[in-house]
Short mmCIF file of C-alpha atoms in Angstrom, two decimals:
data_model
loop_
_atom_site.label_atom_id
_atom_site.label_comp_id
_atom_site.label_asym_id
_atom_site.label_seq_id
_atom_site.Cartn_x
_atom_site.Cartn_y
_atom_site.Cartn_z
CA MET A 1 4.09 109.72 -75.90
CA SER A 2 5.34 106.96 -73.63
CA ASN A 3 3.88 103.91 -72.00
CA LYS A 4 5.68 104.04 -68.66
CA LYS A 5 2.63 103.04 -66.66
CA ASN A 6 0.80 99.99 -67.88
CA ASN A 7 -2.70 100.84 -66.76
CA GLN A 8 -2.68 104.24 -68.36
CA VAL A 9 -4.96 104.87 -71.30
CA SER A 10 -2.94 104.61 -74.46
CA ARG A 11 -2.99 107.42 -76.98
CA ARG A 12 -4.87 105.19 -79.42
CA GLN A 13 -7.50 104.33 -76.83
CA PHE A 14 -7.85 107.95 -75.80
CA LEU A 15 -8.41 109.03 -79.38
CA ASN A 16 -10.88 106.20 -79.86
CA TYR A 17 -12.87 107.23 -76.81
CA THR A 18 -12.89 110.91 -77.74
CA LEU A 19 -13.89 110.22 -81.31
CA THR A 20 -16.67 107.83 -80.31
CA GLY A 21 -17.82 110.24 -77.61
CA VAL A 22 -17.89 113.33 -79.80
CA GLY A 23 -19.29 111.37 -82.74
CA GLY A 24 -21.96 109.82 -80.54
CA PHE A 25 -22.88 113.21 -79.14
CA MET A 26 -23.19 114.72 -82.61
CA GLY A 27 -25.22 111.76 -83.83
CA ALA A 28 -27.53 112.01 -80.84
CA ALA A 29 -27.97 115.75 -81.38
CA LEU A 30 -28.96 114.96 -84.94
CA ILE A 31 -31.38 112.16 -84.13
CA ALA A 32 -32.96 113.57 -80.95
CA PRO A 33 -35.13 116.23 -82.63
CA MET A 34 -36.35 113.68 -85.17
CA VAL A 35 -37.30 111.22 -82.45
CA GLY A 36 -39.16 113.99 -80.59
CA PHE A 37 -40.89 114.85 -83.86
CA ALA A 38 -41.98 111.25 -84.34
CA VAL A 39 -43.27 110.70 -80.80
CA ASP A 40 -45.13 114.02 -80.73
CA PRO A 41 -48.58 112.31 -80.59
CA LEU A 42 -47.52 110.78 -77.28
CA LEU A 43 -46.49 114.18 -75.93
CA LYS A 44 -49.72 115.90 -76.98
CA GLY A 45 -52.04 114.03 -74.62
CA GLU A 46 -55.80 114.01 -74.94
CA LYS A 47 -57.94 117.07 -75.43
CA SER A 48 -61.31 117.23 -73.73
CA GLY A 49 -64.28 118.35 -75.75
CA ASP A 50 -67.19 120.59 -74.86
CA PHE A 51 -70.60 119.35 -73.77
CA VAL A 52 -73.12 119.09 -76.60
CA TYR A 53 -76.90 119.30 -76.34
CA VAL A 54 -78.56 116.06 -77.45
CA LEU A 55 -82.18 116.02 -76.35
CA ASP A 56 -84.68 117.23 -73.75
CA VAL A 57 -84.94 115.24 -70.54
CA ASP A 58 -88.70 114.74 -70.93
CA GLU A 59 -88.05 112.84 -74.16
CA ILE A 60 -86.02 110.20 -72.34
CA THR A 61 -87.81 106.84 -71.98
CA GLU A 62 -87.17 103.52 -70.34
CA THR A 63 -86.23 101.96 -73.66
CA PRO A 64 -82.88 103.05 -75.09
CA GLN A 65 -83.16 105.71 -77.80
CA LYS A 66 -80.42 106.20 -80.27
CA VAL A 67 -79.48 109.87 -80.39
CA SER A 68 -76.78 111.37 -82.55
CA PHE A 69 -74.85 114.55 -81.93
CA GLN A 70 -71.98 116.34 -83.60
CA VAL A 71 -68.69 117.20 -82.00
CA ASP A 72 -65.82 119.31 -83.30
CA GLN A 73 -62.76 117.23 -83.93
CA THR A 74 -59.23 118.51 -84.57
CA ASP A 75 -57.14 115.78 -86.13
CA GLY A 76 -53.71 117.33 -86.62
CA TRP A 77 -54.21 119.83 -89.45
CA TYR A 78 -57.70 118.54 -90.26
CA GLU A 79 -60.72 120.01 -88.51
CA SER A 80 -64.10 118.45 -88.94
CA LYS A 81 -67.42 117.71 -87.32
CA VAL A 82 -67.83 114.09 -86.34
CA GLU A 83 -71.13 112.40 -85.65
CA LYS A 84 -71.34 110.44 -82.43
CA ASN A 85 -74.13 108.22 -81.21
CA ALA A 86 -75.44 107.47 -77.77
CA PHE A 87 -78.17 105.27 -76.34
CA VAL A 88 -80.07 107.34 -73.82
CA PHE A 89 -82.60 105.88 -71.35
CA TYR A 90 -83.61 105.55 -67.69
CA ASP A 91 -82.12 102.54 -65.97
CA SER A 92 -84.01 100.40 -63.45
CA ASN A 93 -83.11 102.86 -60.65
CA GLY A 94 -84.62 105.71 -62.64
CA ASP A 95 -81.24 107.30 -63.38
CA ILE A 96 -80.30 108.63 -66.77
CA LEU A 97 -77.81 106.51 -68.71
CA ALA A 98 -76.12 107.64 -71.90
CA LEU A 99 -74.26 104.66 -73.30
CA SER A 100 -71.59 104.61 -75.95
CA PRO A 101 -72.37 102.24 -78.84
CA VAL A 102 -68.73 101.12 -78.97
CA CYS A 103 -68.51 97.43 -78.12
CA THR A 104 -66.15 96.75 -75.23
CA HIS A 105 -64.86 93.65 -76.98
CA LEU A 106 -63.00 95.08 -79.98
CA GLY A 107 -64.63 98.40 -80.77
CA CYS A 108 -67.33 97.59 -83.30
CA THR A 109 -70.68 99.37 -83.04
CA VAL A 110 -73.56 97.79 -81.16
CA ASP A 111 -77.24 98.37 -81.87
CA TRP A 112 -80.39 98.06 -79.79
CA ALA A 113 -82.88 95.27 -80.25
CA THR A 114 -81.58 94.00 -83.55
CA GLU A 115 -80.91 90.36 -82.73
CA LYS A 116 -83.12 90.02 -79.67
CA GLU A 117 -85.66 92.29 -78.03
CA ASP A 118 -84.28 94.03 -74.94
CA GLU A 119 -80.66 93.47 -75.80
CA PHE A 120 -77.76 95.36 -77.33
CA PHE A 121 -76.08 93.32 -80.01
CA CYS A 122 -72.70 93.63 -81.69
CA PRO A 123 -72.61 91.97 -85.14
CA CYS A 124 -68.83 91.52 -85.31
CA HIS A 125 -68.51 88.66 -82.82
CA ASP A 126 -72.06 88.21 -81.54
CA GLY A 127 -71.43 90.24 -78.40
CA ARG A 128 -74.56 90.82 -76.30
CA TYR A 129 -75.52 93.23 -73.54
CA ASN A 130 -78.72 93.32 -71.50
CA ALA A 131 -81.15 96.22 -71.42
CA GLU A 132 -78.91 98.10 -68.97
CA GLY A 133 -75.90 97.72 -71.26
CA GLU A 134 -74.27 95.09 -69.09
CA ASN A 135 -72.38 92.40 -70.95
CA ILE A 136 -73.97 88.98 -70.93
CA ALA A 137 -71.69 86.26 -69.64
CA GLY A 138 -70.52 83.80 -72.28
CA THR A 139 -70.37 86.44 -75.02
CA PRO A 140 -67.14 88.21 -76.07
CA PRO A 141 -67.46 91.62 -74.30
CA THR A 142 -65.56 91.79 -71.03
CA GLU A 143 -67.30 94.79 -69.46
CA PRO A 144 -70.50 96.83 -69.76
CA LEU A 145 -70.87 99.44 -72.48
CA HIS A 146 -69.07 102.64 -71.55
CA GLU A 147 -71.10 105.69 -70.66
CA TYR A 148 -70.89 109.31 -71.69
CA THR A 149 -70.34 111.97 -69.08
CA PHE A 150 -73.51 114.03 -69.15
CA LYS A 151 -75.10 116.99 -67.46
CA VAL A 152 -78.66 118.20 -67.25
CA GLU A 153 -79.40 121.90 -67.42
CA GLU A 154 -82.89 123.40 -67.61
CA GLY A 155 -84.39 120.11 -68.70
CA LYS A 156 -81.87 119.59 -71.47
CA LEU A 157 -79.39 116.73 -71.64
CA TYR A 158 -75.80 117.56 -72.62
CA LEU A 159 -73.15 114.96 -73.41
CA SER A 160 -69.40 115.30 -73.34
CA PRO A 161 -67.64 113.50 -76.22
CA GLU A 162 -65.61 111.47 -73.72
CA THR A 163 -66.78 108.14 -72.41
CA HIS A 164 -65.71 106.26 -69.34
CA ALA A 165 -66.10 102.76 -67.98
CA ARG A 166 -68.99 102.16 -65.60
CA GLY A 167 -68.22 101.26 -62.05
CA GLY A 168 -69.62 97.86 -61.10
CA ALA A 169 -71.58 95.61 -63.38
CA MET B 1 -21.08 92.81 -73.18
CA LEU B 2 -21.10 94.34 -76.66
CA ASN B 3 -17.82 92.58 -77.39
CA LYS B 4 -19.33 89.27 -76.37
CA ILE B 5 -22.35 89.77 -78.62
CA TYR B 6 -20.05 90.74 -81.46
CA ASP B 7 -17.84 87.68 -80.91
CA TRP B 8 -20.86 85.41 -80.78
CA ILE B 9 -22.08 86.69 -84.14
CA ASP B 10 -18.59 86.79 -85.64
CA GLU B 11 -17.87 83.21 -84.62
CA ARG B 12 -20.88 82.07 -86.62
CA LEU B 13 -20.95 84.49 -89.54
CA ASP B 14 -17.34 85.69 -89.84
CA VAL B 15 -18.43 89.33 -90.30
CA THR B 16 -15.04 90.87 -89.51
CA PRO B 17 -13.69 90.63 -93.07
CA ILE B 18 -16.88 92.28 -94.37
CA TRP B 19 -16.66 95.44 -92.33
CA ARG B 20 -12.85 95.52 -92.57
CA ASP B 21 -13.29 95.60 -96.30
CA ILE B 22 -15.73 98.51 -96.03
CA ALA B 23 -14.30 100.60 -93.23
CA ASP B 24 -10.77 99.62 -92.35
CA HIS B 25 -8.42 101.17 -94.84
CA GLU B 26 -5.61 103.67 -94.64
CA VAL B 27 -6.17 107.28 -95.44
CA PRO B 28 -3.27 108.30 -97.72
CA GLU B 29 -1.11 111.07 -96.28
CA HIS B 30 -1.89 113.54 -99.04
CA VAL B 31 -5.65 113.47 -98.30
CA ASN B 32 -5.26 113.76 -94.52
CA PRO B 33 -5.81 117.33 -93.26
CA ALA B 34 -3.73 116.46 -90.17
CA HIS B 35 -0.67 116.26 -92.43
CA HIS B 36 -1.40 119.02 -94.89
CA PHE B 37 -4.19 121.36 -93.90
CA SER B 38 -4.99 122.10 -97.54
CA ALA B 39 -6.12 118.49 -97.79
CA PHE B 40 -9.48 119.61 -96.33
CA VAL B 41 -10.63 119.90 -99.93
CA TYR B 42 -10.83 116.09 -99.92
CA CYS B 43 -13.59 116.31 -97.30
CA PHE B 44 -16.25 117.73 -99.60
CA GLY B 45 -17.33 114.38 -101.03
CA GLY B 46 -17.75 112.91 -97.57
CA LEU B 47 -19.55 116.03 -96.39
CA THR B 48 -21.93 115.79 -99.33
CA PHE B 49 -22.72 112.22 -98.32
CA PHE B 50 -23.13 113.24 -94.67
CA VAL B 51 -25.67 115.93 -95.57
CA VAL B 52 -27.45 113.50 -97.91
CA VAL B 53 -27.84 111.15 -94.94
CA ILE B 54 -29.34 114.01 -92.93
CA GLN B 55 -31.71 114.72 -95.82
CA ILE B 56 -32.81 111.10 -95.97
CA LEU B 57 -33.40 110.89 -92.21
CA SER B 58 -35.20 114.21 -91.83
CA GLY B 59 -37.21 113.50 -95.00
CA MET B 60 -38.36 110.14 -93.66
CA PHE B 61 -39.61 111.81 -90.52
CA LEU B 62 -41.30 114.66 -92.39
CA THR B 63 -43.47 112.20 -94.32
CA MET B 64 -45.04 111.18 -91.00
CA TYR B 65 -47.04 114.40 -91.16
CA TYR B 66 -46.84 115.67 -94.73
CA VAL B 67 -49.65 114.95 -97.21
CA PRO B 68 -49.11 115.47 -100.95
CA ASP B 69 -52.59 116.81 -101.59
CA ILE B 70 -53.46 120.34 -102.68
CA GLU B 71 -56.11 120.72 -99.99
CA ASN B 72 -53.92 119.61 -97.12
CA ALA B 73 -50.26 119.97 -98.13
CA TRP B 74 -49.74 123.52 -96.91
CA GLU B 75 -51.79 122.96 -93.75
CA SER B 76 -49.87 119.81 -92.92
CA VAL B 77 -46.56 121.64 -93.35
CA ARG B 78 -47.81 124.48 -91.16
CA TYR B 79 -48.95 121.97 -88.57
CA LEU B 80 -45.74 119.95 -88.52
CA GLN B 81 -43.62 123.07 -88.37
CA THR B 82 -45.53 125.01 -85.73
CA GLU B 83 -47.35 122.44 -83.62
CA VAL B 84 -45.30 119.25 -83.66
CA ALA B 85 -42.42 118.91 -81.19
CA HIS B 86 -39.13 120.00 -82.83
CA GLY B 87 -41.00 120.46 -86.09
CA GLN B 88 -39.15 123.64 -86.89
CA ILE B 89 -35.80 121.90 -86.36
CA VAL B 90 -36.63 118.82 -88.43
CA ARG B 91 -38.08 120.82 -91.31
CA GLY B 92 -35.24 123.31 -90.91
CA MET B 93 -32.70 120.51 -91.35
CA HIS B 94 -34.39 119.38 -94.54
CA HIS B 95 -34.83 122.92 -95.87
CA TRP B 96 -31.30 124.19 -95.20
CA GLY B 97 -29.72 120.82 -95.81
CA ALA B 98 -31.11 120.90 -99.33
CA SER B 99 -29.06 123.99 -100.07
CA VAL B 100 -25.99 122.68 -98.25
CA VAL B 101 -26.02 119.50 -100.37
CA ILE B 102 -25.88 121.60 -103.55
CA VAL B 103 -23.02 123.71 -102.16
CA MET B 104 -21.04 120.65 -101.02
CA ILE B 105 -21.54 118.69 -104.22
CA PHE B 106 -20.44 121.77 -106.17
CA LEU B 107 -17.25 122.17 -104.09
CA HIS B 108 -16.55 118.45 -104.43
CA THR B 109 -16.94 118.74 -108.21
CA LEU B 110 -14.61 121.76 -108.30
CA ARG B 111 -11.93 119.87 -106.38
CA VAL B 112 -12.12 116.85 -108.65
CA PHE B 113 -12.11 119.09 -111.70
CA PHE B 114 -9.20 121.33 -110.78
CA GLN B 115 -7.07 118.43 -109.52
CA GLY B 116 -7.75 116.56 -112.73
CA ALA B 117 -8.85 113.61 -110.61
CA TYR B 118 -11.47 112.68 -113.23
CA LYS B 119 -8.80 111.59 -115.73
CA LYS B 120 -8.06 108.02 -116.72
CA PRO B 121 -8.74 105.57 -115.06
CA ARG B 122 -11.47 107.49 -113.18
CA GLU B 123 -13.61 108.72 -116.11
CA LEU B 124 -16.51 106.44 -115.24
CA ASN B 125 -16.63 107.72 -111.69
CA TRP B 126 -16.79 111.28 -113.04
CA VAL B 127 -19.73 110.30 -115.23
CA VAL B 128 -21.53 108.74 -112.25
CA GLY B 129 -20.72 111.86 -110.22
CA VAL B 130 -22.28 114.12 -112.83
CA LEU B 131 -25.38 111.90 -112.85
CA LEU B 132 -25.50 112.21 -109.07
CA PHE B 133 -25.35 115.98 -109.45
CA PHE B 134 -28.38 115.88 -111.77
CA VAL B 135 -30.26 113.60 -109.37
CA ILE B 136 -29.57 116.02 -106.51
CA LEU B 137 -30.79 118.93 -108.64
CA GLY B 138 -33.90 116.90 -109.45
CA LEU B 139 -34.51 116.28 -105.75
CA GLY B 140 -34.15 120.00 -105.12
CA PHE B 141 -36.57 120.88 -107.91
CA THR B 142 -39.26 118.36 -106.96
CA GLY B 143 -38.92 119.03 -103.23
CA TYR B 144 -39.38 122.74 -103.73
CA LEU B 145 -43.01 122.28 -104.79
CA LEU B 146 -44.07 120.16 -101.85
CA PRO B 147 -44.86 122.88 -99.25
CA TRP B 148 -47.44 124.11 -101.79
CA ASP B 149 -47.10 127.78 -101.00
CA ASN B 150 -46.90 130.62 -103.51
CA LYS B 151 -43.15 130.45 -103.88
CA ALA B 152 -43.30 126.70 -104.46
CA PHE B 153 -46.10 127.04 -106.99
CA PHE B 154 -44.52 129.74 -109.10
CA ALA B 155 -41.04 128.24 -108.95
CA THR B 156 -42.49 125.05 -110.37
CA GLN B 157 -44.49 127.04 -112.91
CA VAL B 158 -41.22 128.60 -114.09
CA GLY B 159 -39.37 125.27 -114.01
CA LEU B 160 -42.06 123.65 -116.13
CA GLU B 161 -41.97 126.51 -118.65
CA ILE B 162 -38.22 126.01 -118.92
CA ALA B 163 -38.76 122.29 -119.52
CA GLU B 164 -41.29 123.25 -122.21
CA SER B 165 -38.67 125.30 -124.04
CA VAL B 166 -36.86 122.09 -125.04
CA PRO B 167 -37.07 121.83 -128.87
CA PHE B 168 -39.62 119.41 -130.42
CA ILE B 169 -40.55 117.44 -127.30
CA GLY B 170 -40.83 120.32 -124.80
CA THR B 171 -44.61 120.18 -124.48
CA GLU B 172 -44.54 116.45 -123.90
CA ILE B 173 -41.87 116.78 -121.22
CA LYS B 174 -43.88 119.43 -119.44
CA THR B 175 -47.08 117.38 -119.53
CA LEU B 176 -45.21 114.32 -118.30
CA LEU B 177 -43.76 116.26 -115.38
CA ALA B 178 -46.89 118.20 -114.44
CA GLY B 179 -49.38 115.42 -115.10
CA ASP B 180 -51.55 117.85 -117.08
CA PRO B 181 -50.91 119.98 -120.18
CA THR B 182 -52.03 123.23 -118.56
CA ILE B 183 -52.71 122.85 -114.86
CA VAL B 184 -50.07 122.92 -112.15
CA GLY B 185 -52.20 121.27 -109.50
CA ALA B 186 -53.27 118.09 -107.78
CA GLN B 187 -51.55 115.75 -110.22
CA THR B 188 -48.38 117.81 -110.32
CA LEU B 189 -48.09 117.66 -106.55
CA THR B 190 -48.54 113.88 -106.30
CA ARG B 191 -46.11 113.32 -109.17
CA PHE B 192 -43.47 115.54 -107.67
CA PHE B 193 -43.96 113.84 -104.33
CA ALA B 194 -43.55 110.37 -105.83
CA ILE B 195 -40.48 111.46 -107.77
CA HIS B 196 -39.04 113.21 -104.72
CA VAL B 197 -39.44 110.41 -102.18
CA PHE B 198 -39.37 107.20 -104.25
CA PHE B 199 -37.94 107.46 -107.74
CA LEU B 200 -35.02 109.84 -107.33
CA PRO B 201 -33.86 108.42 -103.97
CA ALA B 202 -33.84 104.93 -105.54
CA VAL B 203 -31.65 106.21 -108.38
CA LEU B 204 -29.55 108.12 -105.86
CA PHE B 205 -28.81 104.98 -103.81
CA GLY B 206 -27.79 103.03 -106.89
CA LEU B 207 -25.48 105.76 -108.14
CA LEU B 208 -23.99 106.33 -104.71
CA ALA B 209 -23.18 102.63 -104.41
CA ALA B 210 -21.47 102.73 -107.80
CA HIS B 211 -19.61 105.91 -106.83
CA PHE B 212 -18.28 104.36 -103.61
CA ILE B 213 -17.45 100.95 -105.06
CA MET B 214 -15.43 102.64 -107.80
CA ILE B 215 -13.50 104.87 -105.43
CA ARG B 216 -12.64 101.88 -103.22
CA ARG B 217 -11.60 99.88 -106.25
CA GLN B 218 -9.46 102.61 -107.78
CA GLY B 219 -8.33 104.47 -104.68
CA ILE B 220 -8.12 108.24 -104.30
CA SER B 221 -6.05 109.87 -107.04
CA GLY B 222 -2.42 110.54 -106.07
CA PRO B 223 -0.93 113.82 -104.84
CA LEU B 224 -0.61 116.67 -107.33
#
């Protein structure tokens, strides 16, 4: 209407601000659900799986045995059974170890005693682990093979599908 | 801050004339609803475009979860709608928006028709507009199959039978659309998906560009 005071917001500026504000709000309301939709995997978090029977405790030896077990996997709309592998054995302290065959370097699969006796070997980048699954210095892996959470009930060994890093090495 | 960034870029690339040319132009009095309320009829074209933008955005996000495969299509739609955050809203936008686009484009066409705005020198823009209408109908037809539920299946079945009723080449058209002479199935779904998300949108963008360039070149037709 008038510009008596100099530091007042002019009509043009006011309209600009309101239009940008309202427009921005509408745009945000439009985009927000889509962004939420896209980042949904981050919101879901991890699901923990049930323990699965793998073998009897009296079958466990000092040398690592490769055992396979099936876990139920829900991948979005796709449900399936996935085969997992573990190396089960008694370590030098006589404790049960169930190691994941996933190399701690870049996720390839290691195998027992393929390249050398008494060692785990990963063919991707020649990663090596000793008989306890500890990484051998000078080879690519940066930490020991991860281990499965397990429980023993009535002489049977059960593994959870989750693995975790081993403390100390 | 933003001004400084803008100035920095503008100093080097001289972008001001570019966006001025696109965005900075006067709205004639006779198409401004603030002057004559009845001028709201001039909004339908812009509204059509606005809803098309919503369709493109929501569609892009939907393909993050959707699979065009007869085993998984319906399950993936169920999953994205019921288990993904805001899934119902995003799919809802695409579902309802599809109908709103048809309504808006129809109103826009009515306005242009009854105002005689398609007459010389704007005949070519009318032709492009009619092509756009067909493209939008095609997007509606192909998109309808994608959820792969009963309604989708039988609507497509009917649509294909209609295509087959074309004289002489009907059977060929149907086979070309469905990917198989008799089955409405796996190949139909992938074809419709490809047409819906790649081929028709590409045509749509081209036609829209032509539509907008022509209207800027010729200006909006004068008052009645």
